[in-house]
Amino acid sequence: MGYCNVSTFTAVKLSYHLENKMPKHCLYCLLLLAILTAKNSFAQTYLSDTALSRSAQTNLIQLYIDSIKENLRLYNGTEFTAAYRSSAGHPFFESSEPQQGDIFYNEIYYPGVRLSYDLTRDEIIFVTPSDNLNIKLITEKVSWFSIQNHLFIYISGDSNAVNFRRSGFYELAYDGIYSVLIKRKKALEQSSREENVSKFIERTYYYARKDEVYYAIDSRRSLLSLCKDKKPEVAKYMQREKLDFKKDPGNTIIKTINYYTQLKN
């Protein structure tokens, strides 16, 4: 799964939404960019994904964002006001500060926005560019988002799965015929001693998708069980590459699934 590109249809739809929200000369600029996008989409039959098409698409989106400001669908949420006082650490993914990222929200792609991912509540926080308000986005409207080259996708709890956790965001660590997903969670652990502050504890859960079914991978045995039709070859590969599930589960799962995919193909 890769990043979503803005289609010609989306470009025209964005222009339509702006008809009563901005001056006509700006609207004409958008329409021109939409035509450029359409032209390059057609040209992709001969020249795949050129720099010009990528630039036109990005410019179109940025012009749309700059033009309607507070009318962005990203403002469709509630203000995030949670505070964690007298605690060690923070509830967010990687950094306590908002990070640069991209997001596909409410059927629109927004590149280069500031985001925080709250691992305790499994929620996305969008920081407004004008007044630095923290807006908690509506989870079900987030198709995917990326932070620091980590891509997260929303998966519904009704997905076919073995030991699958509830609906939420999962990092897509490896994508192919078989995929690897990582669920990251933080919890505020209260100290039993008054003199000690509470602290955030992070736990990580791993899953693999095979034949449209999700399986929990929590040991070397469960990983080999997933690859049971090629188990001898996979076991030898893991031994040869010195892959240690206990010490480095994420890397072990990704490399093993990649090798298993090669065997199957």
XYZ file of N, CA and C in Angstrom:
795
model
N 0.842 -1.195 0.000
C 0.000 0.000 0.000
C 0.872 1.239 0.000
N 0.648 2.143 -0.938
C 1.443 3.334 -1.023
C 0.620 4.565 -0.725
N 1.245 5.738 -0.940
C 0.541 6.974 -0.704
C -0.482 7.197 -1.810
N -1.594 7.824 -1.446
C -2.667 8.068 -2.396
C -2.330 9.277 -3.261
N -2.551 9.155 -4.582
C -2.407 10.282 -5.485
C -3.763 10.914 -5.721
N -3.775 12.218 -5.959
C -5.019 12.918 -6.201
C -5.430 12.708 -7.646
N -6.613 12.201 -7.870
C -7.094 11.932 -9.213
C -7.672 13.188 -9.837
N -7.919 13.125 -11.153
C -8.547 14.237 -11.849
C -9.911 14.530 -11.262
N -10.640 13.466 -10.944
C -11.978 13.651 -10.354
C -11.896 14.428 -9.050
N -10.925 14.078 -8.202
C -10.769 14.781 -6.928
C -10.416 16.239 -7.155
N -9.541 16.525 -8.135
C -9.148 17.891 -8.426
C -10.344 18.739 -8.835
N -11.181 18.194 -9.702
C -12.366 18.927 -10.146
C -13.336 19.106 -8.990
N -13.454 18.078 -8.138
C -14.361 18.163 -6.998
C -13.909 19.253 -6.023
N -12.616 19.381 -5.813
C -12.104 20.425 -4.931
C -12.414 21.803 -5.506
N -12.257 21.934 -6.810
C -12.544 23.211 -7.448
C -14.007 23.575 -7.292
N -14.881 22.575 -7.398
C -16.313 22.814 -7.253
C -16.644 23.331 -5.857
N -16.006 22.764 -4.838
C -16.264 23.189 -3.462
C -15.846 24.639 -3.229
N -14.918 25.135 -4.041
C -14.404 26.479 -3.843
C -15.212 27.559 -4.542
N -16.182 27.170 -5.335
C -16.883 28.102 -6.209
C -17.448 29.300 -5.454
N -17.996 29.062 -4.258
C -18.593 30.146 -3.488
C -17.745 30.559 -2.288
N -16.463 30.151 -2.272
C -15.628 30.398 -1.107
C -14.407 31.251 -1.410
N -14.179 31.616 -2.693
C -12.960 32.332 -3.022
C -13.151 33.152 -4.278
N -12.285 34.136 -4.542
C -12.380 34.962 -5.737
C -12.248 34.144 -7.008
N -12.847 34.690 -8.100
C -12.866 33.958 -9.353
C -11.476 33.697 -9.910
N -10.532 34.669 -9.738
C -9.214 34.457 -10.322
C -8.501 33.285 -9.672
N -8.762 33.065 -8.375
C -8.179 31.901 -7.697
C -8.819 30.617 -8.202
N -10.129 30.694 -8.451
C -10.830 29.527 -8.970
C -10.264 29.130 -10.319
N -9.957 30.137 -11.177
C -9.391 29.839 -12.482
C -8.030 29.166 -12.350
N -7.264 29.590 -11.347
C -5.965 28.936 -11.110
C -6.148 27.468 -10.779
N -7.155 27.209 -9.948
C -7.425 25.821 -9.573
C -7.840 25.000 -10.784
N -8.692 25.579 -11.620
C -9.156 24.857 -12.804
C -7.998 24.580 -13.745
N -7.079 25.545 -13.856
C -5.905 25.335 -14.698
C -5.068 24.183 -14.173
N -4.885 24.153 -12.863
C -4.116 23.055 -12.269
C -4.829 21.729 -12.452
N -6.158 21.759 -12.383
C -6.929 20.535 -12.599
C -6.719 20.016 -14.003
N -6.673 20.956 -14.989
C -6.439 20.560 -16.379
C -5.047 19.971 -16.533
N -4.061 20.614 -15.866
C -2.698 20.083 -15.903
C -2.634 18.671 -15.347
N -3.371 18.479 -14.249
C -3.406 17.154 -13.633
C -4.012 16.137 -14.575
N -5.133 16.532 -15.231
C -5.804 15.634 -16.169
C -4.893 15.298 -17.335
N -4.195 16.351 -17.846
C -3.286 16.156 -18.971
C -2.188 15.172 -18.624
N -1.635 15.317 -17.444
C -0.548 14.437 -17.033
C -1.029 13.049 -16.689
N -2.274 12.934 -16.224
C -2.836 11.611 -15.971
C -2.928 10.833 -17.275
N -3.330 11.537 -18.351
C -3.405 10.900 -19.656
C -2.012 10.548 -20.154
N -1.067 11.452 -19.915
C 0.304 11.225 -20.379
C 0.976 10.086 -19.658
N 0.440 9.672 -18.503
C 1.071 8.587 -17.743
C 1.021 7.268 -18.487
N 0.175 7.182 -19.525
C 0.165 6.000 -20.369
C 1.538 5.806 -20.996
N 2.225 6.947 -21.272
C 3.538 6.897 -21.891
C 4.657 7.290 -20.927
N 4.363 8.219 -20.019
C 5.363 8.658 -19.038
C 4.783 8.498 -17.652
N 5.244 7.535 -16.890
C 4.636 7.192 -15.602
C 5.012 8.177 -14.513
N 3.957 8.787 -13.875
C 4.127 9.580 -12.651
C 5.271 10.589 -12.746
N 5.169 11.543 -13.667
C 6.234 12.514 -13.887
C 6.295 13.524 -12.754
N 7.431 14.215 -12.691
C 7.601 15.246 -11.660
C 6.594 16.366 -11.848
N 6.242 16.674 -13.103
C 5.283 17.740 -13.370
C 3.913 17.408 -12.811
N 3.468 16.156 -12.990
C 2.147 15.785 -12.481
C 2.123 15.819 -10.963
N 3.197 15.362 -10.327
C 3.263 15.386 -8.873
C 3.247 16.821 -8.355
N 3.986 17.709 -9.055
C 4.029 19.109 -8.636
C 2.668 19.772 -8.793
N 1.985 19.506 -9.903
C 0.674 20.103 -10.136
C -0.331 19.639 -9.101
N -0.280 18.354 -8.758
C -1.209 17.811 -7.776
C -0.961 18.436 -6.401
N 0.308 18.520 -6.018
C 0.645 19.089 -4.714
C 0.255 20.559 -4.634
N 0.534 21.295 -5.709
C 0.181 22.714 -5.732
C -1.319 22.921 -5.634
N -2.075 22.078 -6.303
C -3.531 22.177 -6.278
C -4.058 21.974 -4.865
N -3.555 20.959 -4.200
C -4.004 20.669 -2.840
C -3.622 21.805 -1.897
N -2.383 22.304 -2.025
C -1.931 23.359 -1.129
C -2.717 24.647 -1.342
N -3.052 24.954 -2.595
C -3.845 26.139 -2.888
C -5.237 26.006 -2.287
N -5.765 24.798 -2.373
C -7.079 24.526 -1.772
C -7.031 24.737 -0.257
N -5.991 24.202 0.378
C -5.853 24.327 1.825
C -5.686 25.781 2.244
N -4.820 26.507 1.529
C -4.558 27.902 1.878
C -5.778 28.787 1.669
N -6.619 28.428 0.694
C -7.708 29.315 0.313
C -8.884 29.276 1.283
N -9.173 28.091 1.847
C -10.375 28.015 2.688
C -10.063 27.928 4.174
N -8.795 27.780 4.528
C -8.327 27.851 5.905
C -9.258 27.126 6.890
N -9.959 27.886 7.732
C -10.753 27.281 8.796
C -11.932 26.459 8.278
N -12.227 26.550 6.970
C -13.309 25.745 6.406
C -12.834 24.357 5.985
N -11.557 24.071 6.218
C -11.030 22.739 5.920
C -11.815 21.670 6.648
N -11.973 20.528 5.999
C -12.653 19.422 6.671
C -11.830 18.888 7.841
N -10.542 19.243 7.854
C -9.705 18.844 8.988
C -10.159 19.517 10.280
N -10.904 20.612 10.163
C -11.420 21.288 11.353
C -12.693 20.607 11.860
N -13.088 19.538 11.190
C -14.278 18.796 11.564
C -13.918 17.831 12.690
N -13.895 18.343 13.901
C -13.535 17.537 15.067
C -13.748 18.357 16.314
N -13.232 17.893 17.432
C -13.361 18.621 18.696
C -11.978 18.992 19.207
N -11.908 20.038 19.997
C -10.619 20.476 20.508
C -10.071 19.466 21.512
N -8.803 19.150 21.350
C -8.125 18.197 22.226
C -7.589 18.943 23.435
N -8.042 18.576 24.614
C -7.644 19.298 25.834
C -7.072 18.380 26.910
N -6.781 17.130 26.566
C -6.298 16.173 27.558
C -4.953 16.623 28.127
N -4.784 16.435 29.410
C -3.523 16.782 30.066
C -3.102 15.632 30.972
N -1.806 15.368 31.003
C -1.272 14.298 31.838
C -0.250 14.916 32.787
N -0.716 15.362 33.906
C 0.173 16.018 34.872
C 0.816 14.982 35.801
N 1.970 15.340 36.299
C 2.695 14.493 37.254
C 2.899 13.084 36.718
N 3.292 13.009 35.467
C 3.562 11.702 34.876
C 4.841 11.775 34.057
N 5.530 10.657 33.978
C 6.772 10.575 33.218
C 6.459 10.118 31.800
N 7.085 10.779 30.834
C 6.838 10.400 29.457
C 5.653 11.135 28.868
N 5.145 10.619 27.755
C 4.021 11.238 27.060
C 3.209 10.146 26.351
N 1.983 10.452 25.954
C 1.121 9.421 25.362
C 1.241 9.289 23.853
N 2.105 10.083 23.209
C 2.115 10.165 21.752
C 3.145 9.245 21.092
N 2.978 9.072 19.801
C 3.895 8.266 19.014
C 5.194 9.029 18.775
N 6.299 8.504 19.252
C 7.671 8.973 19.049
C 8.015 10.308 19.695
N 7.157 11.311 19.610
C 7.517 12.630 20.121
C 6.333 13.281 20.832
N 6.657 14.055 21.871
C 5.606 14.782 22.585
C 5.140 16.000 21.794
N 5.946 16.410 20.797
C 5.604 17.557 19.962
C 4.950 17.090 18.657
N 4.066 17.916 18.091
C 3.459 17.574 16.788
C 4.538 17.362 15.734
N 4.280 16.436 14.818
C 5.257 16.101 13.796
C 4.666 16.314 12.406
N 5.557 16.547 11.454
C 5.119 16.731 10.073
C 4.602 15.410 9.523
N 3.476 15.469 8.820
C 2.922 14.245 8.265
C 1.909 14.522 7.173
N 1.393 13.457 6.621
C 0.328 13.514 5.617
C -0.870 12.749 6.153
N -2.061 13.107 5.658
C -3.261 12.414 6.121
C -4.323 12.406 5.032
N -5.052 11.312 4.951
C -6.195 11.192 4.040
C -7.438 11.172 4.923
N -8.106 12.330 4.996
C -9.196 12.528 5.949
C -10.466 12.959 5.238
N -11.549 12.262 5.533
C -12.853 12.612 4.971
C -12.782 12.697 3.447
N -12.048 11.734 2.856
C -11.920 11.573 1.410
C -11.076 12.656 0.742
N -10.259 13.373 1.516
C -9.361 14.383 0.957
C -7.953 14.164 1.504
N -6.973 14.311 0.626
C -5.565 14.130 0.982
C -4.960 15.474 1.380
N -4.348 15.519 2.585
C -3.706 16.729 3.088
C -2.222 16.438 3.338
N -1.345 16.957 2.503
C 0.090 16.737 2.723
C 0.684 17.810 3.621
N 1.763 17.463 4.309
C 2.542 18.446 5.052
C 1.801 19.167 6.159
N 1.042 18.423 6.968
C 0.346 19.030 8.107
C 0.981 18.527 9.405
N 0.709 19.227 10.509
C 1.269 18.824 11.795
C 0.288 17.909 12.532
N 0.791 16.745 12.914
C -0.053 15.725 13.528
C 0.596 15.161 14.781
N -0.249 14.709 15.700
C 0.188 13.904 16.840
C -0.710 12.679 16.905
N -0.126 11.549 17.218
C -0.891 10.307 17.339
C -0.888 9.889 18.803
N -2.048 10.010 19.455
C -2.213 9.650 20.868
C -2.400 8.139 20.973
N -1.381 7.455 21.497
C -1.409 5.993 21.578
C -2.262 5.486 22.737
N -2.614 6.342 23.671
C -3.464 5.897 24.776
C -4.930 5.848 24.358
N -5.320 6.779 23.506
C -6.721 6.854 23.069
C -6.914 6.428 21.619
N -5.805 6.145 20.926
C -5.848 5.778 19.509
C -6.546 6.876 18.701
N -6.088 8.116 18.897
C -6.699 9.269 18.251
C -5.641 10.123 17.551
N -6.062 10.817 16.489
C -5.178 11.686 15.731
C -5.493 13.136 16.082
N -4.449 13.905 16.383
C -4.586 15.313 16.722
C -3.983 16.143 15.589
N -4.789 17.034 15.035
C -4.337 17.944 13.988
C -4.108 19.316 14.602
N -2.930 19.904 14.348
C -2.602 21.221 14.875
C -2.865 22.256 13.789
N -3.765 23.189 14.062
C -4.129 24.189 13.061
C -2.949 25.110 12.777
N -2.730 25.463 11.511
C -1.567 26.283 11.152
C -1.674 27.729 11.603
N -2.897 28.249 11.758
C -3.055 29.675 12.054
C -2.973 29.997 13.545
N -3.653 29.201 14.386
C -3.698 29.532 15.817
C -3.246 28.394 16.726
N -2.658 27.340 16.143
C -2.088 26.231 16.921
C -3.089 25.555 17.846
N -4.328 25.466 17.411
C -5.312 24.706 18.166
C -5.114 23.213 17.915
N -5.355 22.394 18.928
C -5.267 20.947 18.784
C -6.670 20.395 18.523
N -6.878 19.893 17.304
C -8.177 19.369 16.910
C -8.133 17.849 16.880
N -8.990 17.214 17.685
C -9.089 15.753 17.685
C -9.976 15.333 16.523
N -9.390 14.619 15.567
C -10.119 14.231 14.368
C -11.051 13.058 14.638
N -12.067 12.937 13.789
C -13.020 11.833 13.902
C -12.353 10.577 13.343
N -12.129 9.608 14.193
C -11.327 8.437 13.841
C -11.814 7.727 12.594
N -13.121 7.515 12.492
C -13.667 6.750 11.375
C -13.488 7.447 10.027
N -13.161 8.746 10.047
C -12.982 9.484 8.798
C -11.522 9.521 8.354
N -10.631 8.946 9.162
C -9.209 8.893 8.804
C -8.941 7.558 8.102
N -8.690 7.608 6.799
C -8.371 6.382 6.058
C -6.947 5.934 6.338
N -6.026 6.903 6.310
C -4.620 6.622 6.626
C -3.909 7.928 6.951
N -2.769 7.816 7.611
C -1.911 8.968 7.851
C -0.478 8.473 7.972
N 0.465 9.384 7.788
C 1.875 9.014 7.908
C 2.595 10.039 8.768
N 3.506 9.556 9.589
C 4.370 10.396 10.422
C 5.780 9.832 10.348
N 6.732 10.672 9.921
C 8.135 10.255 9.887
C 8.334 8.908 9.194
N 7.776 8.774 8.001
C 7.917 7.560 7.181
C 7.225 6.326 7.764
N 6.398 6.519 8.788
C 5.586 5.431 9.318
C 4.160 5.612 8.793
N 3.661 4.604 8.099
C 2.332 4.686 7.511
C 1.334 3.903 8.364
N 0.255 4.573 8.782
C -0.782 3.954 9.598
C -2.095 3.919 8.814
N -2.778 2.798 8.885
C -4.056 2.653 8.203
C -5.130 2.305 9.223
N -6.361 2.690 8.909
C -7.477 2.372 9.798
C -8.072 1.033 9.377
N -8.234 0.140 10.348
C -8.818 -1.180 10.092
C -10.026 -1.359 10.990
N -11.111 -1.786 10.381
C -12.345 -1.993 11.134
C -12.271 -3.302 11.910
N -12.903 -3.320 13.072
C -12.888 -4.501 13.928
C -13.637 -5.684 13.356
N -14.407 -5.475 12.274
C -15.130 -6.599 11.697
C -14.286 -7.360 10.680
N -12.988 -6.973 10.564
C -12.092 -7.687 9.657
C -11.911 -9.128 10.122
N -11.741 -10.031 9.164
C -11.487 -11.425 9.513
C -10.136 -11.516 10.204
N -10.120 -12.043 11.407
C -8.866 -12.090 12.139
C -8.892 -13.138 13.235
N -7.699 -13.595 13.559
C -7.517 -14.466 14.705
C -6.866 -13.623 15.802
N -7.519 -13.531 16.964
C -7.027 -12.712 18.075
C -6.814 -11.249 17.664
N -7.655 -10.753 16.783
C -7.502 -9.388 16.292
C -8.060 -8.400 17.293
N -7.299 -7.320 17.530
C -7.759 -6.301 18.451
C -8.861 -5.477 17.802
N -9.454 -4.594 18.562
C -10.584 -3.821 18.073
C -10.165 -2.857 16.953
N -11.170 -2.190 16.396
C -10.933 -1.223 15.325
C -9.918 -0.182 15.765
N -9.133 0.300 14.808
C -8.163 1.328 15.144
C -7.090 1.468 14.089
N -6.014 2.159 14.466
C -4.914 2.425 13.549
C -3.800 1.407 13.748
N -3.328 0.891 12.630
C -2.256 -0.100 12.627
C -1.174 0.361 11.655
N 0.068 0.263 12.093
C 1.158 0.634 11.194
C 1.349 -0.461 10.158
N 1.373 -0.069 8.898
C 1.611 -1.011 7.814
C 3.112 -1.097 7.609
N 3.740 -2.069 8.256
C 5.197 -2.179 8.252
C 5.727 -2.886 7.018
N 4.914 -3.759 6.437
C 5.306 -4.484 5.226
C 4.043 -4.763 4.441
N 4.067 -4.450 3.148
C 2.870 -4.614 2.344
C 3.186 -5.407 1.088
N 2.417 -6.433 0.854
C 2.595 -7.272 -0.314
C 1.462 -8.281 -0.372
N 1.728 -9.432 -0.951
C 0.731 -10.509 -0.941
C 0.379 -10.843 0.499
N 1.403 -10.833 1.348
C 1.222 -10.979 2.792
C 1.730 -9.693 3.436
N 1.012 -9.204 4.408
C 1.371 -7.923 5.021
C 1.653 -8.078 6.508
N 2.443 -7.143 7.029
C 2.755 -7.108 8.454
C 2.219 -5.801 9.033
N 1.444 -5.907 10.104
C 0.894 -4.730 10.759
C 1.329 -4.692 12.216
N 1.521 -3.473 12.712
C 1.959 -3.286 14.088
C 0.950 -2.404 14.812
N 0.498 -2.886 15.970
C -0.390 -2.090 16.812
C 0.396 -1.594 18.012
N 0.443 -0.273 18.162
C 1.173 0.329 19.272
C 0.171 0.929 20.260
N 0.359 0.622 21.529
C -0.532 1.129 22.577
C 0.299 1.636 23.744
N -0.189 2.721 24.362
C 0.416 3.213 25.596
C -0.656 3.265 26.678
N -0.213 3.017 27.904
C -1.119 3.100 29.048
C -0.408 3.826 30.180
N -1.168 4.620 30.915
C -0.600 5.341 32.049
C -0.627 4.426 33.263
N 0.561 4.026 33.692
C 0.677 3.096 34.815
C 0.844 3.878 36.111
N -0.123 3.704 36.989
C -0.106 4.415 38.264
C 0.889 3.754 39.229
N 1.659 4.581 39.916
C 2.624 4.060 40.873
C 1.934 3.753 42.209
N 2.362 2.693 42.863
C 1.787 2.325 44.157
C 2.365 3.171 45.290
N 3.472 3.845 44.989
C 4.102 4.696 45.983
C 3.838 6.157 45.672
N 3.471 6.905 46.670
C 3.121 8.310 46.482
C 4.299 9.143 45.988
N 5.509 8.750 46.364
C 6.672 9.548 45.982
C 7.073 9.328 44.520
N 6.544 8.284 43.903
C 6.863 7.993 42.503
C 5.751 8.496 41.585
N 6.160 9.105 40.472
C 5.171 9.601 39.523
C 4.685 8.464 38.626
N 3.523 8.646 38.056
C 3.004 7.675 37.101
C 3.803 7.783 35.800
N 3.818 6.719 35.031
C 4.577 6.748 33.782
C 3.837 6.008 32.678
N 4.145 6.376 31.453
C 3.524 5.742 30.292
C 4.320 4.499 29.891
N 3.607 3.406 29.725
C 4.204 2.143 29.300
C 3.683 1.810 27.903
N 4.616 1.555 26.972
C 4.215 1.227 25.603
C 4.288 -0.283 25.368
N 3.258 -0.800 24.739
C 3.214 -2.215 24.355
C 2.965 -2.319 22.854
N 3.558 -3.328 22.270
C 3.485 -3.489 20.821
C 2.937 -4.868 20.474
N 2.007 -4.896 19.512
C 1.384 -6.147 19.076
C 1.580 -6.280 17.561
N 1.861 -7.507 17.123
C 2.172 -7.739 15.717
C 1.118 -8.644 15.080
N 0.817 -8.327 13.809
C -0.155 -9.114 13.054
C 0.353 -9.315 11.637
N -0.113 -10.393 11.028
C 0.197 -10.646 9.627
C -1.102 -10.966 8.902
N -1.197 -10.467 7.683
C -2.381 -10.735 6.867
C -2.029 -11.760 5.797
N -2.785 -12.848 5.787
C -2.575 -13.901 4.807
C -3.938 -14.356 4.300
N -4.110 -14.339 2.980
C -5.383 -14.743 2.374
C -6.557 -13.975 2.975
N -6.354 -12.657 3.142
C -7.387 -11.744 3.649
C -7.798 -12.018 5.100
N -6.998 -12.774 5.816
C -7.252 -13.039 7.229
C -6.071 -12.526 8.037
N -6.348 -11.894 9.188
C -5.312 -11.343 10.052
C -5.016 -12.309 11.195
N -3.719 -12.534 11.432
C -3.281 -13.446 12.483
C -2.366 -12.708 13.458
N -2.553 -12.959 14.736
C -1.669 -12.396 15.748
C -0.357 -13.178 15.743
N 0.767 -12.457 15.725
C 2.091 -13.078 15.759
C 2.766 -12.658 17.059
N 2.847 -13.572 18.009
C 3.415 -13.225 19.317
C 4.573 -14.132 19.727
N 5.035 -14.986 18.796
C 6.151 -15.882 19.108
C 6.735 -16.439 17.810
N 7.901 -17.030 17.928
C 8.530 -17.681 16.776
C 7.633 -18.802 16.269
N 6.999 -19.506 17.192
C 6.131 -20.619 16.817
C 4.941 -20.145 15.977
N 4.304 -19.047 16.402
C 3.146 -18.559 15.649
C 3.558 -18.027 14.277
N 4.783 -17.483 14.180
C 5.290 -17.014 12.894
C 5.526 -18.187 11.944
N 6.143 -19.243 12.452
C 6.378 -20.429 11.622
C 5.061 -21.116 11.260
N 4.088 -21.051 12.151
C 2.787 -21.643 11.875
C 2.110 -20.938 10.694
N 2.321 -19.640 10.605
C 1.757 -18.881 9.486
C 2.382 -19.329 8.164
N 3.641 -19.751 8.233
C 4.372 -20.171 7.027
C 4.482 -21.699 6.956
N 3.466 -22.391 7.454
C 3.568 -23.840 7.640
C 3.809 -24.623 6.348
N 3.341 -24.102 5.206
C 3.552 -24.825 3.949
C 4.991 -24.718 3.458
N 5.770 -23.795 4.059
C 7.197 -23.653 3.729
C 8.024 -23.634 5.015
N 7.525 -24.297 6.034
C 8.136 -24.213 7.363
C 9.606 -24.616 7.401
N 10.029 -25.736 6.802
C 11.450 -26.121 6.866
C 12.373 -25.059 6.257
N 11.975 -24.526 5.086
C 12.805 -23.516 4.427
C 12.864 -22.238 5.247
N 11.729 -21.842 5.794
C 11.671 -20.607 6.582
C 12.490 -20.740 7.864
N 12.386 -21.889 8.522
C 13.137 -22.121 9.758
C 14.646 -22.059 9.495
N 15.086 -22.630 8.379
C 16.510 -22.587 8.028
C 16.952 -21.152 7.744
N 16.079 -20.398 7.086
C 16.396 -18.998 6.783
C 16.557 -18.192 8.071
N 15.640 -18.368 9.006
C 15.702 -17.634 10.270
C 16.973 -17.979 11.037
N 17.369 -19.249 10.978
C 18.592 -19.681 11.664
C 19.825 -19.104 10.968
N 19.807 -19.121 9.641
C 20.947 -18.620 8.867
C 21.142 -17.115 9.068
N 20.015 -16.380 9.131
C 20.080 -14.924 9.284
C 20.161 -14.488 10.749
N 20.171 -15.479 11.646
C 20.240 -15.216 13.089
C 19.123 -14.275 13.556
N 17.921 -14.563 13.100
C 16.760 -13.757 13.477
C 16.247 -14.228 14.825
N 16.184 -13.320 15.771
C 15.773 -13.639 17.135
C 14.459 -12.929 17.440
N 13.388 -13.686 17.553
C 12.070 -13.095 17.754
C 11.995 -12.347 19.080
N 12.568 -12.903 20.122
C 12.467 -12.284 21.438
C 13.191 -10.943 21.506
N 14.357 -10.865 20.865
C 15.150 -9.646 20.917
C 14.656 -8.581 19.941
N 14.200 -9.009 18.778
C 13.798 -8.056 17.735
C 12.616 -8.618 16.941
N 11.424 -8.625 17.544
C 10.268 -9.237 16.879
C 9.864 -8.561 15.571
N 9.884 -7.220 15.537
C 9.449 -6.510 14.334
C 10.296 -6.850 13.129
N 11.604 -6.724 13.262
C 12.520 -7.014 12.163
C 12.458 -8.490 11.766
N 12.326 -9.362 12.754
C 12.235 -10.802 12.479
C 11.001 -11.129 11.659
N 9.867 -10.564 12.020
C 8.616 -10.835 11.301
C 8.684 -10.305 9.872
N 9.153 -9.073 9.709
C 9.198 -8.453 8.381
C 10.126 -9.224 7.444
N 11.326 -9.562 7.923
C 12.269 -10.292 7.075
C 11.763 -11.697 6.744
N 11.144 -12.334 7.722
C 10.630 -13.692 7.498
C 9.472 -13.686 6.503
N 8.557 -12.741 6.645
C 7.423 -12.658 5.724
C 7.901 -12.317 4.316
N 8.915 -11.467 4.226
C 9.473 -11.124 2.915
C 10.074 -12.357 2.252
N 10.804 -13.167 3.025
C 11.400 -14.390 2.484
C 10.315 -15.399 2.108
N 9.313 -15.516 2.947
C 8.188 -16.427 2.677
C 7.482 -16.033 1.377
N 7.331 -14.730 1.158
C 6.705 -14.238 -0.062
C 7.511 -14.637 -1.283
N 8.844 -14.538 -1.177
C 9.711 -14.929 -2.293
C 9.572 -16.420 -2.590
N 9.487 -17.233 -1.543
C 9.320 -18.669 -1.735
C 8.006 -18.991 -2.442
N 6.969 -18.272 -2.084
C 5.647 -18.522 -2.653
C 5.565 -18.084 -4.112
N 6.383 -17.102 -4.456
C 6.355 -16.595 -5.828
C 7.355 -17.305 -6.731
